[in-house]
Coordinates of C-alpha atoms in Angstrom, one line a residue:
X1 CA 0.0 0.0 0.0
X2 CA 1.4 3.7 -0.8
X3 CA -0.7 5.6 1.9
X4 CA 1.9 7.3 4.0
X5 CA 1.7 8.4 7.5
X6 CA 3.4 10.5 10.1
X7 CA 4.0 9.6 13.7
X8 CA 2.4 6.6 13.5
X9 CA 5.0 3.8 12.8
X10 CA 7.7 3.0 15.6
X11 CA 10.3 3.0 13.0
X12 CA 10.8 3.9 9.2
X13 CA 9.0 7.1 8.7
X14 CA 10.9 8.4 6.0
X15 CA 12.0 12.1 5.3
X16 CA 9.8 11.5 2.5
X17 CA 6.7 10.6 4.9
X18 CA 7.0 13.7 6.6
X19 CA 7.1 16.0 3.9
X20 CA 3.8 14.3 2.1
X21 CA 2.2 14.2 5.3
X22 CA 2.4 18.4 6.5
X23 CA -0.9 20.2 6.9
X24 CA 0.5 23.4 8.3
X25 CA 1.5 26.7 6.1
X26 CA 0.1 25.5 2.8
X27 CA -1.8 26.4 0.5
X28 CA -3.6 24.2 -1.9
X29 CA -2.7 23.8 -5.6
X30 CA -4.3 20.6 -5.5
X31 CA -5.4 17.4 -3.4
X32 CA -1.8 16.3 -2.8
X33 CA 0.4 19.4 -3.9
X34 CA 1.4 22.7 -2.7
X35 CA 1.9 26.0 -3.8
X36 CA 6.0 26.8 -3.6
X37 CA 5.8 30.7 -2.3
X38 CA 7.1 32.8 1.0
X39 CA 5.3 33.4 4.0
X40 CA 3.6 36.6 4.1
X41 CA 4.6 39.1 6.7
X42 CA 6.9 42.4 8.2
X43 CA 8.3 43.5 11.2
X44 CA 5.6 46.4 11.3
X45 CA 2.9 45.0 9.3
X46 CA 3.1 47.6 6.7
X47 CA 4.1 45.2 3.8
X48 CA 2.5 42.0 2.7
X49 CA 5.4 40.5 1.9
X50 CA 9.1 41.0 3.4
X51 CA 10.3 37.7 3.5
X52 CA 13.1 37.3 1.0
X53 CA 13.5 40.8 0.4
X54 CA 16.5 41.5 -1.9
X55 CA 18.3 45.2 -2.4
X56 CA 21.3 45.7 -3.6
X57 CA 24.3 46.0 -0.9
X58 CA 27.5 46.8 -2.8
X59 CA 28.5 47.4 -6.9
X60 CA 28.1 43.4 -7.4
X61 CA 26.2 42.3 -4.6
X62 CA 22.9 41.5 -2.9
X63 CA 22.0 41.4 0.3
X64 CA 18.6 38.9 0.7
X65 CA 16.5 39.3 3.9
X66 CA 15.9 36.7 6.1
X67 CA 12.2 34.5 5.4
X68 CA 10.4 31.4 5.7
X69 CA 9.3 29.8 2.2
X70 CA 7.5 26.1 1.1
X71 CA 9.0 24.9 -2.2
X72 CA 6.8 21.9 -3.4
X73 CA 8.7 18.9 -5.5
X74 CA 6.7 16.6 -7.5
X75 CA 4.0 14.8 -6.4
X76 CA 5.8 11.5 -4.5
X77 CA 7.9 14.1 -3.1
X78 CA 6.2 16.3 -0.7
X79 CA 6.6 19.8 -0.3
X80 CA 10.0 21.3 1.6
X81 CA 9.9 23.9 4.1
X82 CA 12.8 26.3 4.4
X83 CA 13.7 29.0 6.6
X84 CA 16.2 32.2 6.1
X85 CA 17.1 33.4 9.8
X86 CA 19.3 35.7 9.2
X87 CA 20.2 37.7 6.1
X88 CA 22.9 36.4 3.2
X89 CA 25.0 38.5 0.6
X90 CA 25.4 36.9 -2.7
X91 CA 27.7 38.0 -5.4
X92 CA 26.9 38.2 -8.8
X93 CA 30.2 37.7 -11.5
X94 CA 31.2 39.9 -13.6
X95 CA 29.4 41.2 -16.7
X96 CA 30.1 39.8 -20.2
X97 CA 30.1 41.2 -23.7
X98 CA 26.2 40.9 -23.8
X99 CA 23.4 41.7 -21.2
X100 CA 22.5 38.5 -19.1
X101 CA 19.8 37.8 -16.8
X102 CA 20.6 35.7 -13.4
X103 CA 18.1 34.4 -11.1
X104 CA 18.4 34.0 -7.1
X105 CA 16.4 31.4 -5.9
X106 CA 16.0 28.8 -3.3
X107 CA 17.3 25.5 -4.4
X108 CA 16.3 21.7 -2.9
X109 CA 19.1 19.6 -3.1
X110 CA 18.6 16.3 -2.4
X111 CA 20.3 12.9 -2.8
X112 CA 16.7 10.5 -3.1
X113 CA 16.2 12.3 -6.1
X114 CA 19.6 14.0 -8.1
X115 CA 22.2 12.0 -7.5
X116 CA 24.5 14.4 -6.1
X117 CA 25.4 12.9 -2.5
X118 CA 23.3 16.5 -1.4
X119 CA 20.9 17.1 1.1
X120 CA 20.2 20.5 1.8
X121 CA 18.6 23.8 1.1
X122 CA 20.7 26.8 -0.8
X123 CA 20.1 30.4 -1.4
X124 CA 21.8 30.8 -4.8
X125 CA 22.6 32.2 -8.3
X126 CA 21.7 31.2 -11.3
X127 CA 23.8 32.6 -14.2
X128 CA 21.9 33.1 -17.5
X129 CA 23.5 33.7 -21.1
X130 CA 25.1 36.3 -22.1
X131 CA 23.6 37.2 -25.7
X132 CA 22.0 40.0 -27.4
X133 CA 18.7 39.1 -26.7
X134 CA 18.9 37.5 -23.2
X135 CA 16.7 35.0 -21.7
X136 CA 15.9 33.8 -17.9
X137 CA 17.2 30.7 -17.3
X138 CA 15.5 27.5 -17.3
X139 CA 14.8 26.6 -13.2
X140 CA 15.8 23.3 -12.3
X141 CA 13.3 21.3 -10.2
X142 CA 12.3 21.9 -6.0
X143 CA 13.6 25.3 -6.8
X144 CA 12.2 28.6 -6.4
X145 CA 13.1 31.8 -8.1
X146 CA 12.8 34.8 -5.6
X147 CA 14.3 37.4 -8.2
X148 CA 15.4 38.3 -11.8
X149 CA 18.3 40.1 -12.1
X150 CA 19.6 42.2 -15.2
X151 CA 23.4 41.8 -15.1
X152 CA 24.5 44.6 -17.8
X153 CA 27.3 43.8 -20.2
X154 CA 30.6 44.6 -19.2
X155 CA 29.3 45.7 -15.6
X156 CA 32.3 45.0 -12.9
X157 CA 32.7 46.6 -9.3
X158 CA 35.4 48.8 -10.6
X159 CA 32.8 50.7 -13.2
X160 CA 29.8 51.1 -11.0
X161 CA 28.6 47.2 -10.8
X162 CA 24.9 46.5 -11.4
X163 CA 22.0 49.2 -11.2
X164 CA 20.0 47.7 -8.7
X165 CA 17.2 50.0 -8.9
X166 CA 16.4 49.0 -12.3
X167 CA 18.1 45.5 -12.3
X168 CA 15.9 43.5 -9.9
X169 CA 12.5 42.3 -11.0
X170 CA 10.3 40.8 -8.0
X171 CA 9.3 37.2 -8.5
X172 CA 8.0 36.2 -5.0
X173 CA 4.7 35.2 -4.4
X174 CA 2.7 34.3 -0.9
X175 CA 1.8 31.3 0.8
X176 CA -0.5 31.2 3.8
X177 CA -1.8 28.3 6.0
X178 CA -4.3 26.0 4.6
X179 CA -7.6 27.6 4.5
X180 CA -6.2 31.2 5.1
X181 CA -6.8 33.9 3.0
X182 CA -4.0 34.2 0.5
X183 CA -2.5 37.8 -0.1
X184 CA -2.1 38.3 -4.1
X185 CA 1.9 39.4 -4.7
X186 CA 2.5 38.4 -8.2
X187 CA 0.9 36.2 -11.2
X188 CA -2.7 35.7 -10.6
X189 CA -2.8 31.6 -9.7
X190 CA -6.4 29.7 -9.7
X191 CA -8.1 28.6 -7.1
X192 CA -7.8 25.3 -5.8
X193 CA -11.4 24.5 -3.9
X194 CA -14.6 26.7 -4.3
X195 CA -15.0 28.8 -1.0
X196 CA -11.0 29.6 -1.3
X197 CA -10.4 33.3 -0.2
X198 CA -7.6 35.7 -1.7
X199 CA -7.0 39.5 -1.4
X200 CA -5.8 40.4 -4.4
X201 CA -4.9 44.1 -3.3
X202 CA -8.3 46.0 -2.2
X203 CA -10.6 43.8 -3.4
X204 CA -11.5 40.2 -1.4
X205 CA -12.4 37.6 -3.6
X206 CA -13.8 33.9 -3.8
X207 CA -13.2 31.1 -6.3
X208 CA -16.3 29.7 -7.4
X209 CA -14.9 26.5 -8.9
X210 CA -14.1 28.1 -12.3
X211 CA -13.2 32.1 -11.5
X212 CA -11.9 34.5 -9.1
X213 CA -15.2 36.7 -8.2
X214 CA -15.8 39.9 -5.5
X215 CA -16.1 38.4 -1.9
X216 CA -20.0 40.2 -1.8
X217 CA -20.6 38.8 -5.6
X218 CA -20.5 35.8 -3.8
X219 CA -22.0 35.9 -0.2
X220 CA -25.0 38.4 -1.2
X221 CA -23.6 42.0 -0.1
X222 CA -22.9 44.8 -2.1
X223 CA -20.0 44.8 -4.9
X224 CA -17.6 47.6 -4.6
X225 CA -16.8 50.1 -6.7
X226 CA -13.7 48.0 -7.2
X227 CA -15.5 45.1 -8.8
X228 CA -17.8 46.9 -10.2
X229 CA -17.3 45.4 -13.8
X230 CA -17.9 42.1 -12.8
X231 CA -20.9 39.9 -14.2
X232 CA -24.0 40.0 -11.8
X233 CA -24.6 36.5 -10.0
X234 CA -28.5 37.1 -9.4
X235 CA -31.2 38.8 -9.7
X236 CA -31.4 41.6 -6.9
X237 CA -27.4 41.5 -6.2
X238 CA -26.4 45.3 -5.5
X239 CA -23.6 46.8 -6.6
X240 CA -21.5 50.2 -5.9
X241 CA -21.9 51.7 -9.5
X242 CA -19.2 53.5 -11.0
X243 CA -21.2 56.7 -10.7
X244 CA -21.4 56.1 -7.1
X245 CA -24.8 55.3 -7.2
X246 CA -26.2 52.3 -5.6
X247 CA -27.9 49.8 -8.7
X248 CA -29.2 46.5 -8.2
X249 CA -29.0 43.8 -11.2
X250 CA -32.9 43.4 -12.0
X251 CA -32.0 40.1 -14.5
X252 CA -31.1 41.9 -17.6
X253 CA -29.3 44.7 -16.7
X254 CA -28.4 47.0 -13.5
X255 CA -30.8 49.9 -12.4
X256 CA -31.0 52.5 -10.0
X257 CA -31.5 50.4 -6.3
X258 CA -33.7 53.5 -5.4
X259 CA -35.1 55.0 -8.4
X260 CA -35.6 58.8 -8.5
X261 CA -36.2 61.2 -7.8
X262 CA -37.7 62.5 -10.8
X263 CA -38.1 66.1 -12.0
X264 CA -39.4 68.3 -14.5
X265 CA -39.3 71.5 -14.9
X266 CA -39.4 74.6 -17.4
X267 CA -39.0 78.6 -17.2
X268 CA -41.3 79.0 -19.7
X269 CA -44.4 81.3 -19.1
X270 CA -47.5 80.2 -20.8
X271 CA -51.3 81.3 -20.4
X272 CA -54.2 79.7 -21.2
X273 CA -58.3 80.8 -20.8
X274 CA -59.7 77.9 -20.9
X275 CA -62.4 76.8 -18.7
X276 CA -61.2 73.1 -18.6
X277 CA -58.0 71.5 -18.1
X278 CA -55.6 71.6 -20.9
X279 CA -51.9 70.8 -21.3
X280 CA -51.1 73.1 -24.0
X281 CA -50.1 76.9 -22.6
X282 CA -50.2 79.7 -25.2
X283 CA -46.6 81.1 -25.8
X284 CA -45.1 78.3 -24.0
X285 CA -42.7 76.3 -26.2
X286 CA -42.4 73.5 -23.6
X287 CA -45.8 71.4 -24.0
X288 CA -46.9 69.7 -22.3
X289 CA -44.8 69.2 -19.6
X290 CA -44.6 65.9 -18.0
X291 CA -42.2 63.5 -16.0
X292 CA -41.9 59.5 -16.7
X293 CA -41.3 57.5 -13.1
X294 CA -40.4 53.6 -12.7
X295 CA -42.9 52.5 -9.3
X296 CA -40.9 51.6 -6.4
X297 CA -41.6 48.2 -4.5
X298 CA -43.9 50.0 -2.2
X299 CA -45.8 51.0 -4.9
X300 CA -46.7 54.3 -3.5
X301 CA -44.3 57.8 -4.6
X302 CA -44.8 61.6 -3.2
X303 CA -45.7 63.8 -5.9
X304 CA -45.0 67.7 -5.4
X305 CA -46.0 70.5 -8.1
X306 CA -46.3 73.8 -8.3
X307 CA -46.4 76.6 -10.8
X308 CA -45.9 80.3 -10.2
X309 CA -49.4 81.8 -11.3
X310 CA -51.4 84.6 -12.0
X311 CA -55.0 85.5 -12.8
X312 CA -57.6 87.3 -11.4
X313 CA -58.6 88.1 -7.1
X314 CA -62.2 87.0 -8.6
X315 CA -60.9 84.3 -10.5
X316 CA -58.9 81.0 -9.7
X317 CA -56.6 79.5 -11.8
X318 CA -55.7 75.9 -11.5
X319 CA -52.7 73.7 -12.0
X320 CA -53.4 69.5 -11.9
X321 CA -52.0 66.4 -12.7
X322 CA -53.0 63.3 -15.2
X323 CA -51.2 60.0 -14.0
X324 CA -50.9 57.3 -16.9
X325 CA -50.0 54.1 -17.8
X326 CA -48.8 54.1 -21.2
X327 CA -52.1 55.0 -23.4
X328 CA -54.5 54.5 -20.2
X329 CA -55.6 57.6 -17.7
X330 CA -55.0 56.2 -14.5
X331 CA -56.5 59.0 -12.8
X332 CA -57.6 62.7 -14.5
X333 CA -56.9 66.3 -13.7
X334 CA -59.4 66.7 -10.4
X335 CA -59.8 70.7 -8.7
X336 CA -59.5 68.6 -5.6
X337 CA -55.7 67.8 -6.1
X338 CA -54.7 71.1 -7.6
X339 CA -52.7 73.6 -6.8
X340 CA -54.5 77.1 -6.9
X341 CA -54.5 80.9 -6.7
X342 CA -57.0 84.0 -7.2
X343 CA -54.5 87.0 -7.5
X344 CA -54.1 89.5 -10.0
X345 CA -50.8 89.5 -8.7
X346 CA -47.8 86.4 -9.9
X347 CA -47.8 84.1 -6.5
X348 CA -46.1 80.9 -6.4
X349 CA -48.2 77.8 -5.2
X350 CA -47.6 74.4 -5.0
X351 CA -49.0 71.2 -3.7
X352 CA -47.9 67.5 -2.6
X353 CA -49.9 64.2 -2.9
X354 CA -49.2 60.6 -2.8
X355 CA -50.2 58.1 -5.2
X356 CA -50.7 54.6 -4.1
X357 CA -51.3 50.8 -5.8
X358 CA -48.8 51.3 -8.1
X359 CA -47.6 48.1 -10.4
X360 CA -43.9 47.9 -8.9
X361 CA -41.5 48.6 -12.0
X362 CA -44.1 49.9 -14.3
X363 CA -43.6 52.9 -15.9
X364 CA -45.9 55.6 -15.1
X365 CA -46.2 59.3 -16.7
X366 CA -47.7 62.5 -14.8
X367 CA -48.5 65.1 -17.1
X368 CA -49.6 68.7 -15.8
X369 CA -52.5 70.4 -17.2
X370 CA -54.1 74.5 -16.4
X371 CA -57.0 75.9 -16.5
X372 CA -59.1 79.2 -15.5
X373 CA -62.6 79.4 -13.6
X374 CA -64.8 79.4 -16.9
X375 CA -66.1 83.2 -18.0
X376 CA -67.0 85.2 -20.8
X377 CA -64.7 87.8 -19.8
X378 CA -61.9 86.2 -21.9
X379 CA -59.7 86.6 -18.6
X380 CA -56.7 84.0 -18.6
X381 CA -54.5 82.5 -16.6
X382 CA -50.4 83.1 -16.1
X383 CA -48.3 80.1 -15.6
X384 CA -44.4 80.4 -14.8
X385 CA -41.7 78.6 -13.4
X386 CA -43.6 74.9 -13.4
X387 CA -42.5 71.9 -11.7
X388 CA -43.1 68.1 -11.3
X389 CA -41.3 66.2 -8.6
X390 CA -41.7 62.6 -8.3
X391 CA -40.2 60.7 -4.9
X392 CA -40.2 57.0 -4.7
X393 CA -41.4 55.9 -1.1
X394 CA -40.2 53.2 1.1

């Protein structure tokens, strides 16, 4: 049988036993494999990942920082844990008559498997090609690369060494303990389970068995502004729109999660003498006015109106509304809704109502209409400075 155990057997438990069998700082790549990365962490807990850290110390040298790291062999072999306590220099040879790229990694050796009477762990360098067009260097196996380096041509410590401010190219990436959420340094890796967590930089996210999606995409709450480009999962998800307005993803397509308000408005003086409601004004270019709404959930909206009016003291002039559904008059102009005024002086009136048993998500119209107390004087009515205002309420 090839099960393997740990702590179990009085003798024989292998090197090889112990590696397979570790369930500490993984994480996944699969059911039997890990990821190869560096511990995340720093001494103040301003950096996600310190571990490893490599500047430049002198014209030809490195200095790496001190870290912990898991590099994974294949699949019989287990995965190796290593561990940097103290910082190491390592020097990088002279330059040649082309660029070359060197890497510095963390190297398994080990006798089971190469051949090389070896068993141990090594910070190293491996030294590319020089040639005109310079590649990284092939990485050997239960190795991993923590850094590029660009090693000019011709670059010594007696003509200024290698630029290490543009020379070293970051390759580290994080590992974290199995079931821990993974902080993203690096190349974007999938997910090995559904309900795996990673922060990749501002955003949490949660592999769903085939993609990387926003933490709240996935548990119900709101998608930030971060995410906000990603595919809806439901109907009623809500998002944090790019505008900045909350939305909520009806099936087809995201809308307003709080509709309105709506307005309508126009400077526009008009006049009109007729004794019944109209929604044409004379002189006014702006007719009729009117203002489209979507019906909350409640079904119910606060409609205010008003107009700036003049007529006569003896007679009233009146400013009403026509709700509608598409072609159908929900409800007509009625005196008992309007707003109203009896001056031959311009006073501004107004009026607020609310309309009830509305069809959720339908799309209603309110259009306003005028009219003068009926006479034979041919007295009219001054209208100025009208409004609609529609309010969705809870």
């Amino acid at each position: 049988m090839n099960l393997r155990s740990s702590w179990v057997a009085e003798i024989g438990q292998t090197r090889e036993d112990t590696r397979l069998t570790q369930t500490g700082v993984t994480t996944l790549a699969n059911p039997v494999q890990v990821r190869s990365g560096i511990l995340p962490g720093s001494y103040d807990g301003q950096y996600r990942l310190a571990g490893f850290w490599t500047f430049g110390s002198a014209p030809m040298t490195a200095t790496v920082s001190e870290g912990r790291a898991v590099i994974q062999g294949e699949i019989s072999q287990g995965a190796y844990p290593v561990t940097l306590p103290t910082s190491e220099t390592l020097t990088f040879a002279p330059g040649n008559a082309y660029n070359r790229i060197d890497l510095i990694v963390l190297k398994i050796y080990d006798d089971l498997y190469d051949d090389n009477q070896r068993y141990e762990a090594k910070l190293e360098i491996i030294q590319g090609t020089a040639e005109p067009n310079p590649q990284v260097p092939l990485v050997p196996e239960r190795c991993l690369p923590l850094y590029e380096v660009l090693v000019p041509a011709g670059v010594s410590a007696g003509n200024g060494g290698i630029p290490w401010n543009t020379s070293l190219k970051d390759l580290r990436t994080p590992v974290v303990s199995l079931g821990g959420i993974l902080p993203v340094e690096g190349p974007v890796q999938p997910g090995a389970y559904p309900g795996q967590y990673q922060d990749a930089g501002g955003a949490l996210q949660r592999w769903d068995g085939g993609a990387w999606v926003a933490y709240p995409s996935a548990l119900g709450g709101i998608v930030p502004n971060s995410a906000s480009s990603l595919t809806a999962s439901y109907t009623g998800q809500y998002r944090d729109s790019p505008t900045g307005v909350l939305q909520r993803w009806n099936g087809t397509a995201w809308v307003p999660a709080v509709p309105g308000p709506y307005f309508a408005d126009t400077a526009d003086q008009g006049e009109t003498g007729s004794g019944t409601y109209t929604a044409t004004l004379e002189k006014r270019a702006t007719n009729p006015l009117r203002v489209s709404f979507v019906a909350p959930p409640s079904k119910a909206v606060a409609v205010g109106f008003g107009s700036r009016v003049r007529s006569r003291d003896d007679h009233y002039a009146y400013m009403a509304l026509e709700l509608s559904l598409g072609s159908t008059v929900i409800s007509a102009p009625l005196d008992e809704y309007a707003a109203m005024a009896a001056s031959a002086t311009t006073v501004s009136v107004s009026s607020t109502r609310r309309i009830s048993n509305l069809t959720p998500g339908a799309t209603y119209t309110l259009t306003a209409f005028f009219r003068i107390v009926p006479n034979t004087l041919g007295y009219k009515a001054s209208f100025d400075n009208s409004f609609i205002k529609v309010d969705p309420l809870p």
